[in-house]
CSV table of C-alpha atoms and ligand atoms in Angstrom, one decimal:
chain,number,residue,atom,x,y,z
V,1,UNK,CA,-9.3,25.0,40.9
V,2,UNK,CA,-12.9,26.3,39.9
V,3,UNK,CA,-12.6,27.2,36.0
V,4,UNK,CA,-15.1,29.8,34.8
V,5,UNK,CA,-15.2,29.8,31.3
V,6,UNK,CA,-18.0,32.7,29.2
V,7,UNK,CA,-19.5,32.8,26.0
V,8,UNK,CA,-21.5,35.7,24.4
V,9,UNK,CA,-25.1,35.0,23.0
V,10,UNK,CA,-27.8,36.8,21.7
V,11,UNK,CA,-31.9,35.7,23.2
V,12,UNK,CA,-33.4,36.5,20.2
V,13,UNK,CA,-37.3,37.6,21.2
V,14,UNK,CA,-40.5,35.8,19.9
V,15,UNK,CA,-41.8,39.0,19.6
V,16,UNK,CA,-40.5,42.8,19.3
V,17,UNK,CA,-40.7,44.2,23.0
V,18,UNK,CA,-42.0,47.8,23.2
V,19,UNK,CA,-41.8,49.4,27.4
V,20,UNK,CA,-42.5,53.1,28.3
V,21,UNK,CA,-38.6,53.6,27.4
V,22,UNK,CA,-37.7,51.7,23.9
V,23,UNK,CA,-38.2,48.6,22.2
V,24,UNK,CA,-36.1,45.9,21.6
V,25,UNK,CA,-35.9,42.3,18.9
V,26,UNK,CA,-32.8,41.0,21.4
V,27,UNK,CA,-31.2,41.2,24.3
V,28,UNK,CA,-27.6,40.6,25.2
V,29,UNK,CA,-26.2,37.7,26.8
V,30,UNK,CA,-23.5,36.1,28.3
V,31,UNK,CA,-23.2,31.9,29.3
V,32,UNK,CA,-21.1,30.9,31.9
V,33,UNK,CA,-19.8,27.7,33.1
V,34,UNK,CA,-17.5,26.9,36.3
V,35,UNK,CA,-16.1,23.8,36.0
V,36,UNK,CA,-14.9,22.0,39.3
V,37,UNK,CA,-13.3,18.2,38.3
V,38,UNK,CA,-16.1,16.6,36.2
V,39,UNK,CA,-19.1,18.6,37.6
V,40,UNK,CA,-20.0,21.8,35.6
V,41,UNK,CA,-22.4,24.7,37.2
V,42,UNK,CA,-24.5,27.6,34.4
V,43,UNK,CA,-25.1,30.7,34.6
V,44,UNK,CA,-25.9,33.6,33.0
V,45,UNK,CA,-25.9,37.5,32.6
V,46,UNK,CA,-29.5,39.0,30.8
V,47,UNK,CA,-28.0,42.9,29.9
V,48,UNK,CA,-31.2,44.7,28.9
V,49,UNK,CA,-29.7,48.3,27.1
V,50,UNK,CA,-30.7,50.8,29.8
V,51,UNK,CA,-28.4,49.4,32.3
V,52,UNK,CA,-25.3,49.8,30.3
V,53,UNK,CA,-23.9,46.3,30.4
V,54,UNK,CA,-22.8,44.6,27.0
V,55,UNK,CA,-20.8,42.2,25.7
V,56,UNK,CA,-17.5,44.2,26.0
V,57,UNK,CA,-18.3,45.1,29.2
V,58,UNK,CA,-19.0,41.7,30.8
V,59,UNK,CA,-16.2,40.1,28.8
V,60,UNK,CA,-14.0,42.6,30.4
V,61,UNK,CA,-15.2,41.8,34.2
V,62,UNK,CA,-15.7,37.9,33.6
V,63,UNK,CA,-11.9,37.9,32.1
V,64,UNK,CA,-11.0,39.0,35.9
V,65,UNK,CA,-13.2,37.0,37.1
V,66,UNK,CA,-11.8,33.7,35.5
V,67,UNK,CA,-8.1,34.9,37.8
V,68,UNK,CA,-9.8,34.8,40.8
V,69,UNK,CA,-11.7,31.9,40.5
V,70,UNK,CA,-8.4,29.5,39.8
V,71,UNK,CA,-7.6,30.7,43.1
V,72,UNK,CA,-10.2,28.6,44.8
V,73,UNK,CA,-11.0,25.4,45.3
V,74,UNK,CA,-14.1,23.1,46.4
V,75,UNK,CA,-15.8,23.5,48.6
V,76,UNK,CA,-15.6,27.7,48.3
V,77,UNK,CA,-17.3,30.1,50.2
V,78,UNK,CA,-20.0,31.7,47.8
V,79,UNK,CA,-20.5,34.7,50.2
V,80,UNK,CA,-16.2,35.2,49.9
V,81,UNK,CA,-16.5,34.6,46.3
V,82,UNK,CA,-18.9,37.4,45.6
V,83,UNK,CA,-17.6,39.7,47.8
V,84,UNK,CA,-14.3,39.8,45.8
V,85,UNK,CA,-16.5,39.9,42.8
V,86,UNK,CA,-17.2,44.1,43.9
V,87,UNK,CA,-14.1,44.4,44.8
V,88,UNK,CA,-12.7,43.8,41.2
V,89,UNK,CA,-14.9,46.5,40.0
V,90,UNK,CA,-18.1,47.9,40.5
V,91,UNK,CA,-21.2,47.6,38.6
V,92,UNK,CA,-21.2,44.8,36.4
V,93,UNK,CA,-24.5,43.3,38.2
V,94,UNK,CA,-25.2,41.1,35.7
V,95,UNK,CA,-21.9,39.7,35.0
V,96,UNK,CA,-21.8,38.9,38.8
V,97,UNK,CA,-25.0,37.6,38.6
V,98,UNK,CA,-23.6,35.4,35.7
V,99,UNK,CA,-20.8,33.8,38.2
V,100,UNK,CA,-23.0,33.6,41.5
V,101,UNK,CA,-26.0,31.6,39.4
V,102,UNK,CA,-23.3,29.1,37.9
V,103,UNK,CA,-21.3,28.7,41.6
V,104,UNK,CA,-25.0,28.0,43.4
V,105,UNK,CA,-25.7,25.4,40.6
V,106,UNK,CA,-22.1,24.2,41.2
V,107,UNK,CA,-22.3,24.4,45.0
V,108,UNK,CA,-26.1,22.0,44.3
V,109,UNK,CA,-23.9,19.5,42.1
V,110,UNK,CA,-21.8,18.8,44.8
V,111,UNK,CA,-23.9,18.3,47.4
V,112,UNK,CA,-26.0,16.2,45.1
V,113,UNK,CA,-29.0,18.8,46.3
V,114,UNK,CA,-31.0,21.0,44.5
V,115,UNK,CA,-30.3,25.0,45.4
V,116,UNK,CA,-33.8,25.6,46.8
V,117,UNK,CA,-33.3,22.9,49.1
V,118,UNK,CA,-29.6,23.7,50.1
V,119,UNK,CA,-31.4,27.6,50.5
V,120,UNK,CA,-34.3,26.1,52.9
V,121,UNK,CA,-37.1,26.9,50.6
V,122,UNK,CA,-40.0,25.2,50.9
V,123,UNK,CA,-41.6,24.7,47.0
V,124,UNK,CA,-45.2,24.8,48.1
V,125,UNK,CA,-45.1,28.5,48.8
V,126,UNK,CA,-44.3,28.9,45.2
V,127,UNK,CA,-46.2,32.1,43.5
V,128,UNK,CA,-48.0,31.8,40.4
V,129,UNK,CA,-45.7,33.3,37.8
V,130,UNK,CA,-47.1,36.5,35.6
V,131,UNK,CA,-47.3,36.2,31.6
V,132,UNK,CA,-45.8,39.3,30.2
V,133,UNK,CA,-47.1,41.5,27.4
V,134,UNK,CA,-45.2,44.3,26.1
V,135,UNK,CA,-46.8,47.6,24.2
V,136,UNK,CA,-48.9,46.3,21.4
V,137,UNK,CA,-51.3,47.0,18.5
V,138,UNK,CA,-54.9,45.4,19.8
V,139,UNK,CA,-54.5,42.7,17.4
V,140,UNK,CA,-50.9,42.0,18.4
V,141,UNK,CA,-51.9,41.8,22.1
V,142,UNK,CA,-54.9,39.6,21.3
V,143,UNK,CA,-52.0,37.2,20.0
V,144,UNK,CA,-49.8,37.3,22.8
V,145,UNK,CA,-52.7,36.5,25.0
V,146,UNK,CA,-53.2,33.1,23.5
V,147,UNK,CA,-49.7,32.2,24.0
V,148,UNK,CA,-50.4,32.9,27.7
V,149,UNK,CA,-52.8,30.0,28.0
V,150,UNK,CA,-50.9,28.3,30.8
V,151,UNK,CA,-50.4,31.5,33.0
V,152,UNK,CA,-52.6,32.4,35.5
V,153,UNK,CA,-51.4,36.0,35.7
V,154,UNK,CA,-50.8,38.9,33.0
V,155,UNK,CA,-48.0,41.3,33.4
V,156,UNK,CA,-48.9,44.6,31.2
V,157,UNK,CA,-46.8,47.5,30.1
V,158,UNK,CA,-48.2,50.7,30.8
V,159,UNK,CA,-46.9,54.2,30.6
V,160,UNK,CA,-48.3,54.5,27.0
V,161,UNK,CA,-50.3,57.5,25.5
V,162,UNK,CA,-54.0,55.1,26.8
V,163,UNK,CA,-53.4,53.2,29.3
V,164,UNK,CA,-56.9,52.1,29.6
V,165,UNK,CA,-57.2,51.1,25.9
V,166,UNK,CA,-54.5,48.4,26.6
V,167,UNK,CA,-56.2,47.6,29.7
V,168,UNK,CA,-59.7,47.4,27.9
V,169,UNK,CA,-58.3,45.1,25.2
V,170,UNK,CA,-56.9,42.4,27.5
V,171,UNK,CA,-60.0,42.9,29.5
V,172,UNK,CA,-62.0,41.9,26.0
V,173,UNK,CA,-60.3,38.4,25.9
V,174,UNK,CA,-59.7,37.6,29.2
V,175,UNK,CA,-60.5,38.1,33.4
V,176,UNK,CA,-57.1,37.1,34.7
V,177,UNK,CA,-55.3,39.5,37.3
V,178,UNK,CA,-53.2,42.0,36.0
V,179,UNK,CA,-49.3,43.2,37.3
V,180,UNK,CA,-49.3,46.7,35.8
V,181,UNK,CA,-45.7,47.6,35.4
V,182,UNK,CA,-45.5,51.8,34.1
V,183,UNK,CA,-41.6,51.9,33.4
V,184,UNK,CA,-41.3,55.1,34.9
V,185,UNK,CA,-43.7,56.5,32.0
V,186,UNK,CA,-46.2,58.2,34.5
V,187,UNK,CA,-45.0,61.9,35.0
V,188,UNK,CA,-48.3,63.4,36.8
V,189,UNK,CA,-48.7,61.9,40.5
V,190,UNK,CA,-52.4,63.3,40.2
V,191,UNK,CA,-53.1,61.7,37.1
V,192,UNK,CA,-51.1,58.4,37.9
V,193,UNK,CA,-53.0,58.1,41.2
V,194,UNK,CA,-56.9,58.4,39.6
V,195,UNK,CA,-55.7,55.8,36.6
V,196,UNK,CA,-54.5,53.0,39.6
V,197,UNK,CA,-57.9,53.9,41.5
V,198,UNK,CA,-59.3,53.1,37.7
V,199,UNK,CA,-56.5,49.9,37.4
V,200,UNK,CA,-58.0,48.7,40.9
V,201,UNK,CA,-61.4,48.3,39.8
V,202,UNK,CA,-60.0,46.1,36.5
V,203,UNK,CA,-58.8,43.2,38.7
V,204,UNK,CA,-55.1,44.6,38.7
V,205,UNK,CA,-53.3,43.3,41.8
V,206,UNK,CA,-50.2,45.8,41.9
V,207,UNK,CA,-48.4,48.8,40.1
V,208,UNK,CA,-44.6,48.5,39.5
V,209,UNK,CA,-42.4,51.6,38.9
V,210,UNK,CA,-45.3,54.1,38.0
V,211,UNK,CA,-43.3,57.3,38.4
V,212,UNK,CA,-39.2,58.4,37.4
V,213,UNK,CA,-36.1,56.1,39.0
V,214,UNK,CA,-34.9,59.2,40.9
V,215,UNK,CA,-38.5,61.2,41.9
V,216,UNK,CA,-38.8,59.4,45.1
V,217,UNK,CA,-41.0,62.4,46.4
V,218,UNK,CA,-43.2,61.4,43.4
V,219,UNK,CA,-43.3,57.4,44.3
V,220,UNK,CA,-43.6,58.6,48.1
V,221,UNK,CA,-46.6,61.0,47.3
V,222,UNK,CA,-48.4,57.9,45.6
V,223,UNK,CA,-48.0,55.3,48.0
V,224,UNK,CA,-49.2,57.5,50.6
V,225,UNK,CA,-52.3,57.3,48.6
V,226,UNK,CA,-52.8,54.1,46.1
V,227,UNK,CA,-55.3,51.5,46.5
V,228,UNK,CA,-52.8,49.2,45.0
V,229,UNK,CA,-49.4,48.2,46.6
V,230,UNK,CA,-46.1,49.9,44.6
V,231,UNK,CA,-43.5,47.9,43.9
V,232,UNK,CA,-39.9,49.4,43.1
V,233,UNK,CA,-37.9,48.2,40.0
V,234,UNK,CA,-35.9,50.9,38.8
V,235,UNK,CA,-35.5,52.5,41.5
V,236,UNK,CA,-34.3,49.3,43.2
V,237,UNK,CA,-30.6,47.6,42.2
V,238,UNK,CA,-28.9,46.3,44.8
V,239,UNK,CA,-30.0,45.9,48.7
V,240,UNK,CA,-27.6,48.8,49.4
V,241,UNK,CA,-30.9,50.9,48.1
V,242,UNK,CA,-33.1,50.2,50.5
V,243,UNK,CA,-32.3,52.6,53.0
V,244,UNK,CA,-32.2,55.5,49.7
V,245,UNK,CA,-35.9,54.0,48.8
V,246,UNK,CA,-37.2,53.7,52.2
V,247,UNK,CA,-41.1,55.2,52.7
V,248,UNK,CA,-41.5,55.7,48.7
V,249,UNK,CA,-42.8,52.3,47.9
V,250,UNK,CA,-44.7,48.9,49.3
V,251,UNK,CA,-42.2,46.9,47.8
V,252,UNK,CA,-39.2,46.0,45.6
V,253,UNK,CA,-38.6,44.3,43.0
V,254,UNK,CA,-36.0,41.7,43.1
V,255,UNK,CA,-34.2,41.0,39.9
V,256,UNK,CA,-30.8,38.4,40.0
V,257,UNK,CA,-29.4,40.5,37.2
V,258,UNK,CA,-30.0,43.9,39.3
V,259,UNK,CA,-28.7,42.4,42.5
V,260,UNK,CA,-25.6,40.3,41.5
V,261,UNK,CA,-27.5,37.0,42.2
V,262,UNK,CA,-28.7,34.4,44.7
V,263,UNK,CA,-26.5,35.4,47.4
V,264,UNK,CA,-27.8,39.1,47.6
V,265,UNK,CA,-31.0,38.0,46.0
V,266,UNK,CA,-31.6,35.9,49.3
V,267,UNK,CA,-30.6,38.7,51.8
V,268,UNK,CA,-32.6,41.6,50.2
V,269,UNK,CA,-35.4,39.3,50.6
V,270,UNK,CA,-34.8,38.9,54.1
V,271,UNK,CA,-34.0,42.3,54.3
V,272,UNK,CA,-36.8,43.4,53.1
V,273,UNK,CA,-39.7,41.6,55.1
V,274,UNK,CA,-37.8,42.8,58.3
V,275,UNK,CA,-38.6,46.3,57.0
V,276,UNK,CA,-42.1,45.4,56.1
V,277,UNK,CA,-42.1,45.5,52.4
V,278,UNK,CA,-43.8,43.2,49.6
V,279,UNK,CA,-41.4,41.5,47.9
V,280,UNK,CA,-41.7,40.6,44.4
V,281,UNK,CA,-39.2,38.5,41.9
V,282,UNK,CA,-38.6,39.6,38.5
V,283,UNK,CA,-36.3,38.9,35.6
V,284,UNK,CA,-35.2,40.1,32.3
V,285,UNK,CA,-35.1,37.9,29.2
V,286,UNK,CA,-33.6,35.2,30.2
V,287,UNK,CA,-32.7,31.9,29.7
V,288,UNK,CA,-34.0,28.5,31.5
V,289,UNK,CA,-30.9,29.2,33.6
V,290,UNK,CA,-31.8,32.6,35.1
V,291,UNK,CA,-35.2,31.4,35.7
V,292,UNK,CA,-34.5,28.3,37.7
V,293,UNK,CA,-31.9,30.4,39.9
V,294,UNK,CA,-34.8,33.3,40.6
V,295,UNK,CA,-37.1,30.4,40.8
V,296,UNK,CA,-34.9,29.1,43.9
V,297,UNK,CA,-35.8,32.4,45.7
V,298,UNK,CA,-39.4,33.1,44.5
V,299,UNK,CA,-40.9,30.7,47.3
V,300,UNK,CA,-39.8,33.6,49.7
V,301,UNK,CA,-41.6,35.7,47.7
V,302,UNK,CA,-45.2,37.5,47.3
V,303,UNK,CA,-45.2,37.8,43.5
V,304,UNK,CA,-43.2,36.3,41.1
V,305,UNK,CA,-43.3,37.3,37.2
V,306,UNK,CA,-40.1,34.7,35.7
V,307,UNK,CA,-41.5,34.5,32.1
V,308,UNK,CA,-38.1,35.6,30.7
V,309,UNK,CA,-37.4,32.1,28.7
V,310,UNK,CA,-41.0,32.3,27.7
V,311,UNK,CA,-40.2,34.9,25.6
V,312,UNK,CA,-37.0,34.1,23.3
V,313,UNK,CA,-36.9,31.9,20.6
V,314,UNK,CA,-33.6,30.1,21.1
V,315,UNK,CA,-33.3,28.9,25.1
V,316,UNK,CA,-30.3,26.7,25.4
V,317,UNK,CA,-31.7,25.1,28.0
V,318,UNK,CA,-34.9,23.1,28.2
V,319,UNK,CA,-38.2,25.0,29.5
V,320,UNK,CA,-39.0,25.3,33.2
V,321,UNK,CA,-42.2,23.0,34.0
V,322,UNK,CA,-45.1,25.0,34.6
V,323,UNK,CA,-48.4,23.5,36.3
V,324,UNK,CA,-51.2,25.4,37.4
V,325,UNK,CA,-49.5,28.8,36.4
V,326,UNK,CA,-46.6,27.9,38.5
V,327,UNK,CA,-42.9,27.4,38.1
V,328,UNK,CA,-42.3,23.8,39.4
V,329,UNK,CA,-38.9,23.4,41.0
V,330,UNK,CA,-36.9,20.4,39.9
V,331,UNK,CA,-35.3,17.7,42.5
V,332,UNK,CA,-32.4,17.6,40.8
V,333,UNK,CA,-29.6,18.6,42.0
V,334,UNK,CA,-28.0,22.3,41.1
V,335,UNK,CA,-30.9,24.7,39.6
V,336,UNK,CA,-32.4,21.7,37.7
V,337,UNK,CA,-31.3,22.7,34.1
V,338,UNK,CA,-31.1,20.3,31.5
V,339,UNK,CA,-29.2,21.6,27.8
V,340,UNK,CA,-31.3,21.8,25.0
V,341,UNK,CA,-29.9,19.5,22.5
V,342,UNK,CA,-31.9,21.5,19.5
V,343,UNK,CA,-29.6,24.6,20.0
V,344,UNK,CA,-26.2,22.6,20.4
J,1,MG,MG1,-40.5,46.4,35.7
C-alpha cells in the first residue's frame, strides 16, 4: 500500500518579490511523502497566489489523494496513478504535481536509479540555469546581482513603468545574458515590439509572456515580428493548451506546478518539439525537491531558469550542486534529495 502523507509549509523569501502583477515575502507550500515499506519518495506543491491554490485547497485534494493511493501497491503505474489524480477533481495542478514528484522519487528508490536516468536523459545536455531578479530599487538590484555570482544567466522582471532603467542598471554591474520575463505587463504590441528590438541589442536571449494570458492576437501579432524568441508562461498550463496557443508564441514554458508534474512535464516536452516550439523549464519558489524533479526534465530542454530554492531562506532539503552555472544532477537514486538537518 503506497501511503501519501502532507504537511503545509510556508518558503519564506530571501528577499520581497515584486512581478508586473504583485509582490509577495512567501509562498505557500505543501510537503509530501509516499511511503512504500521502508523507502520514502518527496514531493512538493509551490502555490504562487494568482493561481488560486492554498493550503485549504490542496489539503482538500491531497486528503483524496491519500484514498486512492492505499489502493495501490509497488510497482504502480505512474501514468494510471495521475490520471485518476484529474479524475478526482480538476485543477489542483500543484497538488498533483506534489504526488507525481514524490511517486517519480519513489519509483527511482526502487529501482535503485536516479529519475533522469529511469527518464533517458542524458545530463550533459543540461542548460545553464537563469538567476532571477524580481522588481527592485537600483540599489536593491545591485544586491541581488552579487548573490548571483555562480549563475551564468539573469532572469529580469519587466513590465514596470522603465523597462530600460532596470535593464540599464543590471547592464552597469554586469554583461551576462538576460531572460526578460514581462508578466503580462506589456499592453501596447507596438510599443512592446520596439522595447524587444531595444532588449535584443542588450544581450537578452528571449522574452517570456510580454503581453495578457488571454490576448493571443496580441502574442501572435508580436511573434510574427520579434527579433527574440517568445516564450508562453501564463498562457501555458497544461499540454492540453497547446492546440489553444498554437501560432501565438516560439515557445512554452514548462512549469511542474502548472502541468501536474514529471509525467506531463515529459510529454509536453515531447509534444512540443514535434510542433516545432522552444521549450523552456521554469519553476516557482520552490524547494530543493521541485528543483531536482524539473531538473530531471531540463536536459530536454532549451532554457532552463530552476533558481526557486535559491531564493527562500528555509529549504528543507539541501541545495542542488551548481557548477559552471549549471544544475548538476545527482547519481543517486530517486531525484537526489538529501533533508536538511538545520530545518528538522
Ligand atoms: Mg514567467
Amino acid at each position: 500500500m503506497l501511503q501519501l502523507s502532507f504537511q503545509p509549509i510556508l518558503l519564506e523569501l530571501r528577499h520581497p518579490f515584486r512581478i508586473a502583477t504583485g509582490m509577495r515575502t512567501h509562498t505557500n507550500a505543501v510537503l509530501t511523502r509516499v511511503r512504500y515499506g521502508n523507502l520514502t519518495g518527496f514531493g512538493e506543491a509551490a502555490m504562487p497566489p494568482y493561481y488560486g491554490e492554498n493550503h485549504e485547497t490542496a489539503t482538500a485534494f491531497l486528503t483524496g489523494a491519500q484514498k486512492i493511493l492505499q489502493q495501490h501497491d509497488a510497482p504502480f503505474s505512474i501514468a494510471g496513478i495521475m490520471t485518476e489524480m484529474d479524475v478526482l477533481a480538476p485543477g489542483n495542478h500543484a497538488a498533483k504535481a506534489a504526488v507525481d514528484i514524490a511517486l517519480h522519487d519513489l519509483w527511482g528508490k526502487l529501482a535503485g536509479k536516479p529519475v533522469w536516468e529511469l527518464c533517458n536523459v542524458v545530463p550533459a545536455d543540461m542548460p545553464p540555469t537563469s538567476f532571477t531578479l524580481g522588481m527592485d530599487t537600483p540599489a536593491i538590484l545591485r544586491e541581488k546581482l552579487a548573490e548571483s555570482e555562480g549563475f551564468s544567466i539573469i532572469k529580469v522582471k519587466l513590465g514596470s513603468d522603465d523597462d530600460r532603467a532596470i535593464i540599464r542598471t543590471i547592464r552597469e554591474v554586469s554583461d551576462k545574458p538576460i531572460f526578460a520575463d514581462a508578466n503580462q505587463g506589456w499592453k501596447n504590441p507596438e510599443e512592446a515590439l520596439e522595447l524587444i528590438h531595444w532588449l535584443a541589442g542588450q544581450n537578452v536571449l528571449l522574452i517570456e509572456q510580454p503581453t495578457p494570458k488571454d490576448d493571443l492576437s496580441a502574442a501572435a501579432w508580436l511573434t510574427e515580428r520579434s527579433p527574440l524568441p517568445v516564450i508562453a508562461d501564463e498562457s501555458f498550463q497544461r499540454m492540453s493548451d497547446l492546440d489553444r496557443i498554437a501560432g501565438s508564441f516560439h515557445g512554452i514554458n514548462i512549469k511542474l506546478m502548472k502541468c501536474t508534474g514529471l509525467h506531463e512535464g515529459f510529454q509536453a516536452v515531447r509534444l512540443a518539439r514535434k510542433r516545432g516550439l522552444k521549450v523552456m523549464v521554469g519553476c516557482m519558489t520552490e524547494t530543493s525537491c521541485g528543483i531536482l524533479a524539473a531538473a530531471a526534465l531540463a536536459p530536454l530542454c532549451d532554457f532552463a531558469d530552476i533558481d526557486g530554492c535559491w531564493l527562500i531562506r528555509n529549504n528543507p532539503f539541501e541545495m542542488p550542486l551548481l557548477v559552471d552555472g549549471k544544475i548538476k544532477l545527482s547519481d543517486k537514486a530517486g531525484l537526489g534529495l538529501v533533508e536538511n538537518p538545520v530545518f528538522e
